[in-house]
Amino acid sequence: MRIFLNVLKNDFARTVCSKAFVFAALGLTATTFLTGMEELSYMQSENDLIYIYGIFQYLDFQLLYLLFAAIPGAALFCADWENRFIRFSAQRCSKRIYGVSKGIACFVSAVLVVVVSEWLDLMILRLWGFPAVNLESTIQALGAFDVIGYSERVYLYFAAVIFIKACCAGAFAEFALWLSTKITNVFVTLAAPMLAYYVLNTLMMWLRMPSKFYPGMLSKGLSVFGGAGTTTLVTCGIFAAFGAVFLVLFTRSCRRRLENG
């Protein structure tokens, strides 16, 4: 356990405590405002954060959050493979510990990129003068979050939907990490989450599967599984399970790559 914790600590230092993480979080915030500046120019003082946040979720480049979230951790295997550091790292612990540690660091760093960036967005909008919630405005449909969204608990609503979106980013970053063991190209790895999201969403629509399970619905917190708490737990659980599958696949793929050279 001590060896695993030491390896995980080093991987967190390479992801969460890195320049790449700062670049990803600030870059995502900058991109959001650059693409949403035209929409913001039409906003009135009575428009609240719920309304603006909803607009931001449908910007042309909205899916870029998947790319930025993958920057700190999805390319860990690529970097180790390119630098011939992977065998030394695996020998210090084990192939399994190496894979699990990288997978956890990738997921957590992706989640935190989105969490930090989204809260920074809200902070900037509040400083800009927009109210957190305007109870006199036309109420939007927030699904399971109607009760807490338009109330004094509005920040609890943001915490829930941001965490859901962050877990989505973590899951697709995990997919990219696994893919990096097949195609050790950084650019392919970073582009993989957006492509996978689009393909999976389109495939599920084509197969006429229940819309509540579409990645596009889940990631925006629009799929209802009960109350706000239940919906948050179930949705995040779906993304966590998705990420766990690719963590296992990544660990196995790492072992095969190391054994076969």
XYZ file of C-alpha atoms in Angstrom:
261
model
C 0.000 0.000 0.000
C 2.838 2.389 0.836
C 4.389 1.838 -2.588
C 1.047 2.488 -4.288
C 0.488 5.707 -2.317
C 3.994 6.948 -3.174
C 3.448 6.254 -6.872
C 0.018 7.914 -6.735
C 1.527 10.933 -4.979
C 4.079 11.307 -7.774
C 1.378 10.980 -10.426
C -0.724 13.662 -8.735
C 2.356 15.885 -8.748
C 2.640 15.294 -12.513
C -1.031 16.095 -13.119
C -2.894 18.145 -10.516
C 0.217 20.009 -9.319
C 1.579 20.822 -12.759
C 1.775 23.696 -15.202
C -0.333 21.620 -17.580
C -3.176 21.612 -15.058
C -3.055 25.405 -14.628
C -2.934 25.853 -18.395
C -5.898 23.506 -18.886
C -8.107 25.135 -16.237
C -7.348 28.715 -17.275
C -7.412 27.817 -20.967
C -10.875 26.313 -20.624
C -12.144 29.415 -18.830
C -10.631 31.706 -21.465
C -12.101 29.631 -24.289
C -15.547 29.668 -22.677
C -15.601 33.447 -22.443
C -14.074 34.002 -25.878
C -16.731 31.844 -27.518
C -19.502 33.217 -25.323
C -18.609 36.896 -25.465
C -21.152 37.644 -28.181
C -23.909 36.014 -26.124
C -22.824 37.932 -23.025
C -23.086 41.220 -24.894
C -26.842 40.672 -25.188
C -27.346 39.835 -21.514
C -29.405 42.120 -19.282
C -28.867 42.827 -15.599
C -31.800 40.579 -14.695
C -30.251 37.539 -16.401
C -28.960 35.242 -13.680
C -26.155 32.688 -13.536
C -28.540 29.807 -14.191
C -29.615 31.347 -17.482
C -26.070 32.242 -18.556
C -24.662 28.884 -17.486
C -27.337 27.176 -19.551
C -26.335 29.254 -22.573
C -22.674 28.334 -22.060
C -23.536 24.622 -22.254
C -24.627 25.031 -25.866
C -21.830 27.172 -27.258
C -20.297 26.093 -30.566
C -17.057 24.923 -28.931
C -18.647 23.559 -25.759
C -17.062 20.116 -26.183
C -13.587 21.597 -25.851
C -13.880 20.993 -22.119
C -13.197 17.324 -22.876
C -9.943 18.256 -24.607
C -8.744 20.625 -21.873
C -9.670 18.152 -19.134
C -7.552 15.465 -20.794
C -4.400 17.607 -20.973
C -2.901 16.959 -17.495
C -3.367 13.179 -17.307
C -4.414 11.458 -20.533
C -0.940 11.706 -22.055
C 0.950 10.228 -19.080
C 1.536 6.916 -20.846
C 2.587 8.689 -24.057
C 5.163 10.727 -22.146
C 6.592 7.718 -20.315
C 6.690 5.639 -23.494
C 8.329 8.398 -25.512
C 10.946 9.067 -22.827
C 11.633 5.346 -22.287
C 10.765 5.919 -18.627
C 7.935 3.432 -18.433
C 9.963 0.290 -17.742
C 11.888 1.969 -14.935
C 8.613 3.223 -13.425
C 6.949 -0.188 -13.619
C 9.986 -1.931 -12.108
C 9.907 0.380 -9.097
C 6.413 -0.838 -8.167
C 4.556 -3.236 -10.443
C 2.721 -3.119 -13.757
C -0.631 -3.144 -11.953
C 0.262 -0.350 -9.549
C 1.678 1.682 -12.428
C -1.551 1.340 -14.418
C -3.997 1.922 -11.562
C -2.080 4.956 -10.293
C -1.960 6.557 -13.737
C -5.662 5.855 -14.241
C -6.705 7.438 -10.942
C -4.494 10.487 -11.500
C -5.924 10.922 -15.005
C -9.539 10.759 -13.813
C -9.045 13.039 -10.796
C -7.045 15.655 -12.728
C -9.696 15.795 -15.476
C -12.450 16.210 -12.893
C -10.574 19.006 -11.134
C -9.827 20.882 -14.374
C -13.548 21.175 -15.064
C -14.471 21.937 -11.441
C -11.880 24.721 -11.129
C -12.697 26.213 -14.528
C -16.482 26.150 -14.099
C -16.377 27.754 -10.654
C -13.984 30.356 -12.006
C -16.523 31.081 -14.762
C -19.246 31.620 -12.171
C -16.986 33.798 -10.013
C -16.174 36.050 -12.962
C -19.842 36.351 -13.893
C -20.747 37.279 -10.307
C -18.025 39.949 -10.283
C -19.434 41.131 -13.615
C -22.628 41.916 -11.729
C -24.962 39.081 -12.718
C -27.135 37.718 -9.865
C -26.791 34.079 -8.819
C -30.522 33.534 -9.259
C -33.411 35.796 -10.196
C -36.609 34.313 -8.807
C -38.690 36.791 -10.820
C -37.266 35.706 -14.156
C -38.794 33.100 -16.436
C -37.921 29.781 -14.852
C -36.045 27.318 -17.014
C -36.620 23.580 -16.825
C -33.799 22.183 -14.706
C -35.174 18.673 -14.476
C -34.364 17.078 -11.143
C -32.718 20.319 -9.982
C -35.735 22.662 -10.190
C -36.217 22.663 -6.427
C -32.646 23.643 -5.505
C -31.879 25.683 -8.630
C -34.436 28.412 -8.046
C -33.883 28.830 -4.335
C -31.325 29.951 -1.795
C -29.547 26.669 -2.467
C -28.661 27.694 -6.013
C -24.939 27.104 -5.445
C -25.758 23.526 -4.470
C -27.333 23.209 -7.908
C -24.140 24.474 -9.543
C -22.033 22.130 -7.411
C -24.120 19.165 -8.596
C -24.211 19.954 -12.326
C -20.543 20.950 -12.402
C -19.524 17.714 -10.702
C -21.621 15.720 -13.173
C -19.931 17.455 -16.098
C -16.536 16.936 -14.459
C -17.161 13.194 -14.030
C -18.051 13.009 -17.713
C -14.716 14.633 -18.545
C -12.925 12.209 -16.233
C -14.551 9.193 -17.866
C -13.628 10.242 -21.400
C -10.102 11.206 -20.299
C -9.813 7.629 -18.996
C -10.835 6.389 -22.442
C -8.122 8.560 -23.989
C -5.547 7.178 -21.546
C -6.430 3.635 -22.614
C -6.291 4.589 -26.293
C -2.807 6.037 -25.764
C -1.529 2.481 -25.174
C -2.706 1.607 -28.691
C -1.730 4.838 -30.467
C 1.091 6.603 -28.643
C 0.467 9.968 -30.239
C -0.276 12.905 -27.947
C -2.485 14.724 -30.455
C -4.618 11.649 -31.102
C -4.882 11.070 -27.348
C -6.093 14.595 -26.593
C -8.577 14.602 -29.471
C -9.970 11.176 -28.526
C -12.414 12.309 -25.774
C -14.313 14.676 -28.080
C -14.454 12.173 -30.924
C -15.565 9.356 -28.606
C -18.253 11.571 -27.036
C -19.631 12.532 -30.439
C -19.526 8.981 -31.841
C -21.123 7.452 -28.730
C -23.875 10.076 -28.627
C -24.604 9.639 -32.340
C -24.538 5.840 -32.116
C -26.985 5.788 -29.202
C -29.334 8.099 -31.099
C -29.087 5.883 -34.178
C -29.863 2.800 -32.063
C -32.837 4.678 -30.542
C -31.697 4.022 -27.007
C -33.422 5.892 -24.129
C -32.416 9.540 -24.408
C -31.700 9.804 -20.669
C -28.591 7.668 -21.238
C -27.142 9.819 -24.032
C -23.792 11.346 -22.977
C -25.143 14.725 -24.052
C -28.094 14.452 -21.683
C -26.153 12.914 -18.810
C -23.278 15.399 -18.899
C -25.631 18.389 -18.685
C -27.563 16.951 -15.740
C -30.745 16.691 -17.814
C -31.332 12.982 -17.207
C -33.705 12.492 -14.290
C -33.280 9.476 -11.997
C -35.231 10.814 -9.024
C -34.548 13.837 -6.856
C -31.518 16.094 -7.145
C -29.344 13.959 -4.876
C -30.292 10.658 -6.496
C -29.847 12.053 -9.996
C -26.407 13.381 -9.128
C -25.273 10.093 -7.576
C -26.648 7.912 -10.381
C -25.274 10.105 -13.171
C -21.827 10.388 -11.596
C -21.945 6.646 -10.917
C -22.542 5.949 -14.608
C -19.531 8.024 -15.605
C -17.419 6.522 -12.815
C -18.306 3.014 -14.029
C -17.432 4.018 -17.598
C -14.089 5.336 -16.383
C -13.445 2.239 -14.248
C -13.889 -0.029 -17.273
C -11.216 1.849 -19.192
C -8.964 1.991 -16.130
C -9.000 -1.826 -16.089
C -8.442 -1.955 -19.855
C -5.598 0.555 -19.555
C -3.887 -1.469 -16.818
C -4.112 -4.667 -18.866
C -2.934 -2.929 -22.003
C 0.047 -1.456 -20.124
C 1.058 -4.918 -18.985
C 0.878 -6.298 -22.517
C 2.870 -3.394 -23.957
C 5.592 -3.874 -21.352
C 5.736 -7.630 -21.863
C 5.825 -7.379 -25.665
C 8.083 -4.341 -25.864
